mmCIF file of C-alpha atoms in Angstrom:
data_model
loop_
_atom_site.group_PDB
_atom_site.id
_atom_site.type_symbol
_atom_site.label_atom_id
_atom_site.label_comp_id
_atom_site.label_asym_id
_atom_site.label_seq_id
_atom_site.Cartn_x
_atom_site.Cartn_y
_atom_site.Cartn_z
ATOM 1 C CA MET A 1 31.032 25.565 147.861
ATOM 2 C CA GLN A 2 30.973 26.830 144.214
ATOM 3 C CA PRO A 3 29.706 30.236 142.972
ATOM 4 C CA LEU A 4 26.822 28.877 140.719
ATOM 5 C CA HIS A 5 25.694 26.809 143.848
ATOM 6 C CA GLY A 6 21.729 26.060 143.534
ATOM 7 C CA LEU A 7 21.472 27.618 140.231
ATOM 8 C CA ARG A 8 19.503 24.983 137.814
ATOM 9 C CA ILE A 9 20.552 24.650 134.360
ATOM 10 C CA ILE A 10 19.265 22.445 131.724
ATOM 11 C CA GLU A 11 21.517 21.797 128.644
ATOM 12 C CA PHE A 12 19.865 20.747 125.468
ATOM 13 C CA ASP A 13 23.437 18.429 124.214
ATOM 14 C CA GLY A 14 24.664 19.509 121.044
ATOM 15 C CA LEU A 15 28.185 19.631 119.579
ATOM 16 C CA GLY A 16 30.796 22.852 120.030
ATOM 17 C CA PRO A 17 29.845 25.800 122.048
ATOM 18 C CA VAL A 18 26.849 24.548 123.959
ATOM 19 C CA THR A 19 28.829 21.404 125.535
ATOM 20 C CA PHE A 20 31.673 23.692 126.491
ATOM 21 C CA ALA A 21 29.508 25.665 128.195
ATOM 22 C CA GLY A 22 27.541 23.528 130.003
ATOM 23 C CA MET A 23 31.136 22.085 131.172
ATOM 24 C CA MET A 24 31.724 25.820 132.768
ATOM 25 C CA LEU A 25 28.205 26.159 133.958
ATOM 26 C CA ALA A 26 28.874 22.936 135.721
ATOM 27 C CA ASP A 27 32.383 23.731 136.829
ATOM 28 C CA MET A 28 31.612 26.866 138.649
ATOM 29 C CA GLY A 29 28.465 24.674 140.848
ATOM 30 C CA ALA A 30 25.420 24.486 138.795
ATOM 31 C CA GLU A 31 23.300 21.464 138.711
ATOM 32 C CA VAL A 32 22.314 20.769 134.955
ATOM 33 C CA PHE A 33 20.675 17.893 133.451
ATOM 34 C CA ARG A 34 22.154 17.657 129.626
ATOM 35 C CA LEU A 35 19.639 16.405 127.631
ATOM 36 C CA THR A 36 20.797 13.672 125.479
ATOM 37 C CA ARG A 37 19.312 11.541 122.402
ATOM 38 C CA SER A 38 17.304 8.786 123.566
ATOM 39 C CA GLU A 39 17.972 5.588 121.349
ATOM 40 C CA SER A 40 14.494 6.160 120.523
ATOM 41 C CA ALA A 41 14.712 9.694 118.978
ATOM 42 C CA ALA A 42 18.567 8.882 117.074
ATOM 43 C CA PRO A 43 21.914 7.450 117.681
ATOM 44 C CA ALA A 44 23.236 9.833 119.121
ATOM 45 C CA VAL A 45 25.981 12.268 117.425
ATOM 46 C CA PHE A 46 29.966 11.983 118.753
ATOM 47 C CA ASP A 47 28.558 11.167 122.114
ATOM 48 C CA GLN A 48 31.786 10.123 123.299
ATOM 49 C CA VAL A 49 34.062 13.171 121.251
ATOM 50 C CA GLY A 50 35.201 14.766 124.553
ATOM 51 C CA GLY A 51 32.949 13.520 126.638
ATOM 52 C CA SER A 52 35.716 13.321 129.661
ATOM 53 C CA VAL A 53 36.152 16.213 129.330
ATOM 54 C CA LEU A 54 33.433 18.433 127.994
ATOM 55 C CA HIS A 55 30.066 16.175 129.058
ATOM 56 C CA ARG A 56 31.605 15.950 133.034
ATOM 57 C CA GLY A 57 29.935 17.383 136.020
ATOM 58 C CA ARG A 58 26.147 17.086 134.639
ATOM 59 C CA ALA A 59 23.838 13.872 134.351
ATOM 60 C CA ALA A 60 22.690 12.592 131.054
ATOM 61 C CA VAL A 61 19.229 12.300 130.835
ATOM 62 C CA PRO A 62 17.866 10.751 127.199
ATOM 63 C CA VAL A 63 15.001 11.865 125.946
ATOM 64 C CA ASP A 64 12.755 12.066 122.635
ATOM 65 C CA LEU A 65 12.492 16.047 121.911
ATOM 66 C CA LYS A 66 9.353 14.526 119.422
ATOM 67 C CA ASN A 67 8.001 12.363 122.140
ATOM 68 C CA PRO A 68 4.593 13.910 123.551
ATOM 69 C CA ALA A 69 5.115 12.188 126.825
ATOM 70 C CA ASP A 70 8.846 13.452 126.859
ATOM 71 C CA GLN A 71 7.916 16.733 125.962
ATOM 72 C CA THR A 72 5.741 16.803 128.952
ATOM 73 C CA ARG A 73 8.230 15.662 131.371
ATOM 74 C CA ILE A 74 10.802 18.211 129.636
ATOM 75 C CA LEU A 75 8.624 21.005 130.630
ATOM 76 C CA ALA A 76 8.071 19.872 134.063
ATOM 77 C CA LEU A 77 11.369 20.107 134.626
ATOM 78 C CA ILE A 78 12.541 23.091 132.559
ATOM 79 C CA ASP A 79 9.391 25.208 135.105
ATOM 80 C CA GLY A 80 12.081 24.139 137.995
ATOM 81 C CA VAL A 81 15.039 25.770 136.802
ATOM 82 C CA ASP A 82 16.825 28.923 135.989
ATOM 83 C CA ALA A 83 18.467 28.859 132.577
ATOM 84 C CA VAL A 84 18.154 26.767 129.451
ATOM 85 C CA ILE A 85 20.555 26.401 126.890
ATOM 86 C CA GLU A 86 20.733 25.082 123.463
ATOM 87 C CA GLY A 87 22.221 25.097 119.944
ATOM 88 C CA PHE A 88 19.932 24.796 117.363
ATOM 89 C CA ARG A 89 19.549 26.217 114.254
ATOM 90 C CA PRO A 90 17.022 29.301 114.480
ATOM 91 C CA GLY A 91 13.613 28.016 114.468
ATOM 92 C CA VAL A 92 14.039 24.110 116.014
ATOM 93 C CA MET A 93 13.204 25.213 119.324
ATOM 94 C CA GLU A 94 10.251 27.029 118.574
ATOM 95 C CA ARG A 95 9.089 23.591 116.124
ATOM 96 C CA LEU A 96 9.670 21.057 119.129
ATOM 97 C CA GLY A 97 7.464 23.408 121.396
ATOM 98 C CA PHE A 98 10.403 24.444 123.727
ATOM 99 C CA GLY A 99 11.203 28.178 121.950
ATOM 100 C CA PRO A 100 11.347 30.934 124.634
ATOM 101 C CA GLU A 101 8.633 32.347 124.237
ATOM 102 C CA ALA A 102 6.735 29.551 125.629
ATOM 103 C CA LEU A 103 9.149 28.416 128.102
ATOM 104 C CA GLN A 104 8.956 31.957 129.573
ATOM 105 C CA ALA A 105 5.500 32.415 129.785
ATOM 106 C CA ARG A 106 5.470 29.002 132.228
ATOM 107 C CA ASN A 107 8.408 30.734 133.903
ATOM 108 C CA PRO A 108 8.993 34.229 133.257
ATOM 109 C CA ALA A 109 12.353 34.418 135.412
ATOM 110 C CA LEU A 110 13.844 32.224 132.959
ATOM 111 C CA VAL A 111 17.213 33.022 131.271
ATOM 112 C CA PHE A 112 16.932 31.238 127.473
ATOM 113 C CA GLY A 113 20.557 31.088 126.359
ATOM 114 C CA ARG A 114 20.776 30.282 122.429
ATOM 115 C CA VAL A 115 24.188 30.125 120.765
ATOM 116 C CA THR A 116 24.823 29.783 116.911
ATOM 117 C CA GLY A 117 27.315 30.305 114.260
ATOM 118 C CA TRP A 118 25.250 33.591 112.585
ATOM 119 C CA GLY A 119 23.135 34.526 115.084
ATOM 120 C CA GLN A 120 19.330 34.357 114.884
ATOM 121 C CA THR A 121 18.910 36.381 112.427
ATOM 122 C CA GLY A 122 20.364 37.599 109.308
ATOM 123 C CA PRO A 123 20.222 36.625 105.670
ATOM 124 C CA LEU A 124 22.645 33.883 106.670
ATOM 125 C CA ALA A 125 21.051 32.580 109.993
ATOM 126 C CA GLN A 126 19.576 29.541 108.191
ATOM 127 C CA ALA A 127 22.707 28.398 106.728
ATOM 128 C CA VAL A 128 25.207 25.664 107.419
ATOM 129 C CA GLY A 129 28.491 25.855 108.487
ATOM 130 C CA HIS A 130 31.167 25.293 111.675
ATOM 131 C CA ASP A 131 33.501 26.891 113.735
ATOM 132 C CA LEU A 132 36.218 28.188 110.622
ATOM 133 C CA ASN A 133 32.969 29.337 108.500
ATOM 134 C CA TYR A 134 31.988 32.139 111.327
ATOM 135 C CA ILE A 135 35.510 32.964 111.903
ATOM 136 C CA GLY A 136 36.360 33.455 108.405
ATOM 137 C CA LEU A 137 33.239 36.137 107.753
ATOM 138 C CA SER A 138 34.268 38.027 111.232
ATOM 139 C CA GLY A 139 37.921 39.388 109.841
ATOM 140 C CA VAL A 140 39.632 37.299 112.471
ATOM 141 C CA LEU A 141 40.600 34.214 110.484
ATOM 142 C CA HIS A 142 42.405 36.275 107.446
ATOM 143 C CA ALA A 143 45.213 37.676 110.413
ATOM 144 C CA MET A 144 45.674 33.972 111.424
ATOM 145 C CA GLY A 145 49.014 32.458 109.479
ATOM 146 C CA GLU A 146 52.179 33.194 107.529
ATOM 147 C CA ALA A 147 51.944 35.856 104.980
ATOM 148 C CA ASP A 148 52.983 33.290 101.525
ATOM 149 C CA ARG A 149 50.219 30.706 102.825
ATOM 150 C CA PRO A 150 46.720 30.387 103.022
ATOM 151 C CA PRO A 151 44.954 31.342 106.924
ATOM 152 C CA THR A 152 45.957 28.742 109.632
ATOM 153 C CA PRO A 153 42.675 27.120 111.482
ATOM 154 C CA PRO A 154 43.226 28.107 115.064
ATOM 155 C CA LEU A 155 41.978 25.080 116.299
ATOM 156 C CA ASN A 156 38.163 25.458 117.374
ATOM 157 C CA LEU A 157 39.030 27.984 120.061
ATOM 158 C CA ILE A 158 38.058 31.128 118.508
ATOM 159 C CA GLY A 159 34.808 30.587 116.965
ATOM 160 C CA ASP A 160 33.338 27.738 119.164
ATOM 161 C CA TYR A 161 34.919 28.376 122.154
ATOM 162 C CA GLY A 162 35.858 31.924 122.057
ATOM 163 C CA GLY A 163 33.165 33.636 120.460
ATOM 164 C CA GLY A 164 30.691 31.089 121.610
ATOM 165 C CA ALA A 165 30.909 29.329 124.550
ATOM 166 C CA MET A 166 32.500 32.070 126.580
ATOM 167 C CA MET A 167 29.680 34.718 125.422
ATOM 168 C CA LEU A 168 26.942 32.202 126.127
ATOM 169 C CA VAL A 169 28.442 31.534 129.775
ATOM 170 C CA THR A 170 28.902 36.075 129.919
ATOM 171 C CA GLY A 171 25.479 36.338 128.533
ATOM 172 C CA VAL A 172 23.844 33.714 130.528
ATOM 173 C CA LEU A 173 25.056 34.923 134.260
ATOM 174 C CA ALA A 174 24.615 38.630 133.388
ATOM 175 C CA ALA A 175 20.788 37.637 132.784
ATOM 176 C CA LEU A 176 20.677 35.535 135.591
ATOM 177 C CA ILE A 177 22.095 38.205 138.068
ATOM 178 C CA GLU A 178 19.030 40.678 136.239
ATOM 179 C CA ALA A 179 16.268 37.390 136.515
ATOM 180 C CA LYS A 180 17.652 37.809 140.584
ATOM 181 C CA ALA A 181 16.387 41.362 141.043
ATOM 182 C CA THR A 182 13.804 41.525 138.221
ATOM 183 C CA GLY A 183 12.154 38.429 138.472
ATOM 184 C CA ARG A 184 12.043 38.571 134.213
ATOM 185 C CA GLY A 185 14.560 36.187 131.746
ATOM 186 C CA ARG A 186 16.304 36.594 128.686
ATOM 187 C CA VAL A 187 16.824 35.416 125.315
ATOM 188 C CA VAL A 188 20.695 35.717 125.325
ATOM 189 C CA ASP A 189 21.629 35.475 121.275
ATOM 190 C CA ALA A 190 25.097 34.596 120.982
ATOM 191 C CA ALA A 191 26.761 34.517 117.158
ATOM 192 C CA MET A 192 30.022 32.885 117.057
ATOM 193 C CA THR A 193 30.362 35.599 114.226
ATOM 194 C CA ASP A 194 29.610 38.108 116.735
ATOM 195 C CA GLY A 195 31.821 36.498 119.348
ATOM 196 C CA SER A 196 34.814 35.929 117.032
ATOM 197 C CA ALA A 197 34.330 39.809 115.447
ATOM 198 C CA LEU A 198 34.418 41.338 118.997
ATOM 199 C CA LEU A 199 37.785 38.795 120.417
ATOM 200 C CA GLY A 200 39.106 40.754 117.368
ATOM 201 C CA GLY A 201 37.936 44.199 118.343
ATOM 202 C CA LEU A 202 42.129 45.335 119.433
ATOM 203 C CA PHE A 203 43.376 44.784 116.062
ATOM 204 C CA GLN A 204 39.897 46.251 114.242
ATOM 205 C CA ALA A 205 41.022 49.483 115.983
ATOM 206 C CA LEU A 206 44.783 49.364 115.351
ATOM 207 C CA ARG A 207 44.280 49.023 112.068
ATOM 208 C CA GLU A 208 41.600 51.939 112.197
ATOM 209 C CA GLN A 209 44.615 54.198 113.167
ATOM 210 C CA GLY A 210 46.863 52.743 110.843
ATOM 211 C CA MET A 211 48.640 50.673 113.389
ATOM 212 C CA TRP A 212 47.963 46.895 111.941
ATOM 213 C CA SER A 213 48.262 45.579 108.242
ATOM 214 C CA ASP A 214 45.831 43.309 106.688
ATOM 215 C CA ARG A 215 48.934 41.424 105.373
ATOM 216 C CA ARG A 216 49.487 37.947 107.650
ATOM 217 C CA GLY A 217 52.926 38.087 109.666
ATOM 218 C CA ALA A 218 53.749 41.821 109.016
ATOM 219 C CA ASN A 219 52.567 43.039 112.203
ATOM 220 C CA LEU A 220 53.849 43.237 116.601
ATOM 221 C CA LEU A 221 51.736 40.374 117.254
ATOM 222 C CA ASP A 222 51.468 37.981 114.324
ATOM 223 C CA GLY A 223 54.896 36.510 114.370
ATOM 224 C CA GLY A 224 56.151 39.354 111.985
ATOM 225 C CA ALA A 225 57.969 40.792 115.254
ATOM 226 C CA PRO A 226 61.053 38.405 115.383
ATOM 227 C CA PHE A 227 60.953 38.946 119.306
ATOM 228 C CA TYR A 228 57.517 37.534 119.258
ATOM 229 C CA ARG A 229 56.909 34.158 117.329
ATOM 230 C CA CYS A 230 57.971 30.702 117.906
ATOM 231 C CA TYR A 231 61.497 29.307 116.810
ATOM 232 C CA ALA A 232 62.479 25.883 115.462
ATOM 233 C CA CYS A 233 65.192 24.142 117.721
ATOM 234 C CA ARG A 234 67.806 22.113 116.932
ATOM 235 C CA ASP A 235 66.061 19.118 118.019
ATOM 236 C CA GLY A 236 62.827 19.639 116.730
ATOM 237 C CA GLY A 237 61.180 21.142 119.175
ATOM 238 C CA PHE A 238 60.348 25.117 119.181
ATOM 239 C CA VAL A 239 60.576 27.554 121.903
ATOM 240 C CA ALA A 240 58.126 30.763 122.325
ATOM 241 C CA VAL A 241 59.631 34.151 122.318
ATOM 242 C CA ALA A 242 57.273 37.082 123.907
ATOM 243 C CA ALA A 243 59.830 39.915 124.678
ATOM 244 C CA LEU A 244 57.843 42.946 124.079
ATOM 245 C CA GLU A 245 58.567 45.417 126.502
ATOM 246 C CA PRO A 246 61.991 47.144 126.078
ATOM 247 C CA ARG A 247 63.461 45.501 129.161
ATOM 248 C CA PHE A 248 62.285 41.884 128.159
ATOM 249 C CA TYR A 249 63.865 41.877 125.077
ATOM 250 C CA ALA A 250 67.313 43.526 126.373
ATOM 251 C CA ALA A 251 67.060 40.500 128.869
ATOM 252 C CA LEU A 252 66.649 38.056 124.991
ATOM 253 C CA LEU A 253 69.299 39.650 123.173
ATOM 254 C CA ASP A 254 71.667 38.770 126.847
ATOM 255 C CA GLY A 255 70.779 35.584 126.011
ATOM 256 C CA LEU A 256 71.783 35.481 122.762
ATOM 257 C CA ARG A 257 74.877 37.209 122.747
ATOM 258 C CA ILE A 258 73.733 39.631 120.412
ATOM 259 C CA SER A 259 74.503 43.636 120.761
ATOM 260 C CA PRO A 260 71.530 45.890 121.575
ATOM 261 C CA GLU A 261 72.975 48.451 118.937
ATOM 262 C CA THR A 262 73.425 45.763 116.031
ATOM 263 C CA ALA A 263 69.291 45.176 116.902
ATOM 264 C CA PRO A 264 67.103 47.541 117.167
ATOM 265 C CA GLN A 265 64.051 46.535 118.202
ATOM 266 C CA TYR A 266 61.744 48.329 116.694
ATOM 267 C CA ASP A 267 63.289 48.998 112.764
ATOM 268 C CA MET A 268 60.370 47.486 110.961
ATOM 269 C CA ASP A 269 62.627 47.297 107.896
ATOM 270 C CA GLY A 270 64.990 45.656 109.847
ATOM 271 C CA TRP A 271 62.392 42.656 111.321
ATOM 272 C CA PRO A 272 63.228 39.945 108.284
ATOM 273 C CA ALA A 273 67.172 39.864 108.924
ATOM 274 C CA LEU A 274 66.573 40.097 112.900
ATOM 275 C CA HIS A 275 64.197 37.105 112.143
ATOM 276 C CA ALA A 276 66.655 35.124 109.958
ATOM 277 C CA ARG A 277 69.286 35.871 112.881
ATOM 278 C CA PHE A 278 67.288 34.693 115.586
ATOM 279 C CA ALA A 279 66.198 31.119 113.487
ATOM 280 C CA ASP A 280 69.574 30.541 112.498
ATOM 281 C CA LEU A 281 70.584 30.924 116.530
ATOM 282 C CA PHE A 282 67.464 28.999 118.325
ATOM 283 C CA ALA A 283 68.511 26.445 115.442
ATOM 284 C CA GLN A 284 71.745 25.735 117.068
ATOM 285 C CA ARG A 285 70.637 24.275 120.775
ATOM 286 C CA ASP A 286 67.537 21.854 121.561
ATOM 287 C CA ARG A 287 64.656 23.458 123.261
ATOM 288 C CA ASP A 288 65.372 22.206 126.873
ATOM 289 C CA ASP A 289 68.642 23.916 126.518
ATOM 290 C CA TRP A 290 67.045 27.430 125.930
ATOM 291 C CA ALA A 291 64.504 26.858 127.972
ATOM 292 C CA ARG A 292 66.905 26.385 130.845
ATOM 293 C CA LEU A 293 69.160 29.081 129.984
ATOM 294 C CA PHE A 294 66.354 31.404 129.973
ATOM 295 C CA ASP A 295 64.750 30.186 132.988
ATOM 296 C CA GLY A 296 64.813 32.831 135.509
ATOM 297 C CA THR A 297 65.001 35.430 133.533
ATOM 298 C CA GLU A 298 62.970 38.124 131.592
ATOM 299 C CA ALA A 299 63.350 37.334 128.352
ATOM 300 C CA CYS A 300 60.322 35.644 128.011
ATOM 301 C CA VAL A 301 61.196 32.180 126.491
ATOM 302 C CA THR A 302 59.573 29.192 127.054
ATOM 303 C CA PRO A 303 59.322 26.013 125.486
ATOM 304 C CA VAL A 304 56.665 24.950 123.169
ATOM 305 C CA LEU A 305 55.202 21.678 124.842
ATOM 306 C CA SER A 306 52.972 19.536 123.033
ATOM 307 C CA LEU A 307 49.600 18.131 124.385
ATOM 308 C CA MET A 308 50.998 15.141 125.844
ATOM 309 C CA GLU A 309 53.917 16.790 127.518
ATOM 310 C CA ALA A 310 51.719 19.954 129.449
ATOM 311 C CA PRO A 311 50.512 17.895 131.959
ATOM 312 C CA ASP A 312 53.987 17.129 133.138
ATOM 313 C CA HIS A 313 55.526 20.552 133.492
ATOM 314 C CA PRO A 314 56.258 21.351 137.136
ATOM 315 C CA HIS A 315 54.394 24.463 136.866
ATOM 316 C CA ASN A 316 51.167 22.316 135.640
ATOM 317 C CA ARG A 317 52.319 19.452 138.299
ATOM 318 C CA ALA A 318 52.354 21.835 141.095
ATOM 319 C CA ARG A 319 49.286 23.797 140.128
ATOM 320 C CA GLY A 320 47.111 20.563 139.348
ATOM 321 C CA VAL A 321 46.287 22.043 136.118
ATOM 322 C CA PHE A 322 45.341 18.842 134.972
ATOM 323 C CA ASP A 323 43.508 15.845 136.422
ATOM 324 C CA GLN A 324 44.492 12.597 135.321
ATOM 325 C CA ARG A 325 46.097 14.629 132.263
ATOM 326 C CA LEU A 326 42.556 16.078 131.593
ATOM 327 C CA PRO A 327 42.748 19.765 132.300
ATOM 328 C CA GLY A 328 40.753 20.471 135.460
ATOM 329 C CA PRO A 329 37.930 23.664 135.685
ATOM 330 C CA ALA A 330 39.493 27.410 135.202
ATOM 331 C CA PRO A 331 39.371 29.889 137.151
ATOM 332 C CA ARG A 332 39.853 29.430 140.452
ATOM 333 C CA PHE A 333 38.048 31.056 143.561
ATOM 334 C CA ASP A 334 39.570 32.225 146.418
ATOM 335 C CA GLY A 335 42.670 30.237 144.329
ATOM 336 C CA ALA A 336 40.915 26.730 145.831
ATOM 337 C CA ARG A 337 41.428 24.735 142.944
ATOM 338 C CA ASN A 338 38.101 22.882 141.766
ATOM 339 C CA THR A 339 38.048 18.929 141.425
ATOM 340 C CA PRO A 340 35.949 18.331 138.278
ATOM 341 C CA ARG A 341 32.708 16.209 138.803
ATOM 342 C CA HIS A 342 32.426 13.028 137.095
ATOM 343 C CA SER A 343 29.494 12.895 134.484
ATOM 344 C CA SER A 344 26.250 10.555 135.003
ATOM 345 C CA ALA A 345 22.800 9.207 133.575
ATOM 346 C CA VAL A 346 19.904 8.994 135.137
ATOM 347 C CA GLY A 347 16.586 8.705 133.362
ATOM 348 C CA LEU A 348 14.027 11.714 132.460
ATOM 349 C CA ASP A 349 11.058 10.634 134.869
ATOM 350 C CA GLU A 350 14.071 10.044 137.849
ATOM 351 C CA ALA A 351 15.482 13.519 136.784
ATOM 352 C CA VAL A 352 11.964 15.506 137.324
ATOM 353 C CA ALA A 353 11.244 13.400 140.756
ATOM 354 C CA LEU A 354 15.034 14.383 141.847
ATOM 355 C CA TRP A 355 14.286 18.565 141.168
ATOM 356 C CA THR A 356 10.808 18.428 142.247
ATOM 357 C CA ALA A 357 11.951 16.575 145.652
ATOM 358 C CA ARG A 358 14.554 18.806 145.820
ATOM 359 C CA SER A 359 12.443 22.002 145.374
ATOM 360 C CA SER A 360 9.638 20.753 148.087
ATOM 361 C CA ASP A 361 12.347 21.150 150.658
ATOM 362 C CA GLN A 362 13.866 24.830 149.579
ATOM 363 C CA PRO A 363 12.173 27.213 152.495
ATOM 364 C CA GLY A 364 9.389 29.217 151.486
#
């Protein structure tokens, strides 16, 4: 049994962070109904994108949010849930009659989780945007990439998933703990700009102390340090080198057959020349040759695997990280791997009847 077993959550279907958050909550045992667009409402948007992962573990319930009959049945569902999560632009849920004030008047303990790019307030609250725009405003995007090139988009991991979904899940779970104790729900305002700025907090703090430069590729963790970056190998593959601590750096130098006296670790003026020296050495052997050479050492050198290769790595296979080549739930509880539940589909009337029947079976 998973930790969130018994919790009921309504997810108003969307893209990006709300979908990822719904997946995580379902993976941890919550019973989630994902309200999707019915054919009478509008064609689904990218319904199948990532669906085998992002939509797993919960039932899709087609609805027309503007249809009065559907609205009534949705309210009946929400009356018996612990939380609602949604990712519409500010004001949309209120106009549909599903805003937090209206829903918490019916269900005072309801936790209402909202995730947007800019947040519920502020000059940009109603502006359009995507993940890249939000992390651009947070300062985090500027720090990513090579010094002589434009910032590199970090997929959508920082804004959508790190600054959005993870902050939403954290906020909803915190509010649920409080609601169980007080009987009063909260409105969780998770903005991707806020969340990605928080993720970059360490670097802002270092910058304030004069220990981080705004110049990309010139710092300890952004590829500026020759012992913390990726290198190309002879076969076109790459290795990740993360020899931060002195003893790990010593193991790296030993594997590369470099005398420590000729390669001081924290001589920043010497970093460009040392980077070139490392790059030349790594280019002389294939990626997997380097992986074998450093295997079992403390050099912190590992192969950079492609998405296709990752499921077949022995460590990932041993832990069952992937299920049919798709990533399984994380984190684990008590060390046990949770088998992902498959998605399903139910009608709105069926969903109401199902939860109503289960509610009547509860003691007290």
